[in-house]
XYZ file of C-alpha atoms in Angstrom:
99
model
C 0.000 0.000 0.000
C 1.046 3.547 -0.725
C 0.941 5.948 2.195
C -0.613 9.322 1.447
C 1.210 12.428 2.685
C -0.087 13.879 5.933
C -1.530 17.313 5.235
C -3.262 19.890 7.390
C -5.211 23.000 6.503
C -5.323 25.278 9.542
C -3.423 24.714 12.756
C -2.993 28.277 13.982
C -0.680 31.258 13.432
C 2.620 29.323 13.458
C 1.221 26.919 10.877
C 0.129 29.880 8.735
C 3.611 31.389 8.940
C 5.304 28.169 7.806
C 2.709 27.632 5.094
C 3.488 31.075 3.702
C 7.265 30.936 4.187
C 7.900 27.366 2.964
C 6.165 27.109 -0.406
C 8.181 24.014 -1.375
C 6.119 22.109 1.216
C 2.726 23.448 0.115
C 0.535 21.968 -2.604
C -1.412 23.990 -5.195
C -4.379 24.149 -2.843
C -2.318 25.840 -0.116
C -2.041 22.763 2.130
C 1.209 22.264 4.068
C 2.647 18.735 3.769
C 3.521 17.981 7.396
C 5.262 14.662 6.681
C 7.561 16.159 4.038
C 8.404 19.085 6.314
C 9.107 16.841 9.303
C 11.321 14.589 7.202
C 13.335 17.571 5.942
C 13.699 18.916 9.498
C 14.745 15.497 10.825
C 11.929 15.294 13.382
C 8.717 13.297 13.653
C 5.521 14.629 12.158
C 4.083 14.440 15.680
C 6.753 16.923 16.814
C 5.639 19.321 14.063
C 2.009 19.022 15.169
C 3.109 19.627 18.763
C 4.831 22.861 17.688
C 1.581 24.019 16.097
C -0.501 22.910 19.086
C 1.759 24.760 21.548
C 2.183 27.732 19.218
C 5.930 27.796 19.833
C 9.131 26.715 18.132
C 12.658 26.288 19.511
C 15.577 28.414 18.306
C 17.194 25.304 16.824
C 14.112 24.556 14.741
C 13.754 28.199 13.755
C 17.257 27.998 12.278
C 16.208 24.924 10.253
C 13.072 26.652 8.973
C 15.004 29.799 8.026
C 17.438 27.707 5.961
C 14.571 25.918 4.210
C 12.886 29.233 3.454
C 16.101 30.789 2.076
C 16.573 27.747 -0.186
C 13.207 28.303 -1.889
C 13.547 28.477 -5.673
C 11.427 30.869 -7.774
C 9.444 27.928 -9.205
C 8.423 26.925 -5.668
C 6.927 30.254 -4.723
C 3.260 30.086 -3.763
C 0.948 30.288 -6.756
C -1.996 29.707 -4.386
C -1.279 33.056 -2.741
C -0.492 35.145 -5.805
C -1.822 38.347 -4.223
C 1.027 38.336 -1.699
C 4.644 39.071 -2.597
C 6.789 36.196 -1.301
C 9.974 36.773 0.682
C 12.057 34.331 2.750
C 11.245 34.145 6.440
C 13.396 36.083 8.892
C 14.074 35.741 12.611
C 11.711 38.659 13.233
C 8.828 36.544 11.898
C 9.304 34.127 14.799
C 9.338 36.471 17.825
C 5.702 35.677 18.710
C 6.487 31.937 18.617
C 9.789 31.697 20.485
C 9.752 28.741 22.830
């Protein structure tokens, strides 16, 4: 059997930030692929959900996310949110979520 990717639509403000800042992990419908993101970060998908549930992210994981966001190629930029100009995430984006 083929396992389908784990996707989530709305898990709060931290989820929204990552969905906007990591377009390589978002499908055309604007859904963040949690399993792909967790694999790239080297953590379990449950740990990603826990970050969203708590609304906080560690400095170590922020550094990982910033690197993933900086590595975004023009072809990966969010077509599902064409009304918003995309820019890589910065540390300032994470102040409300520091854990």
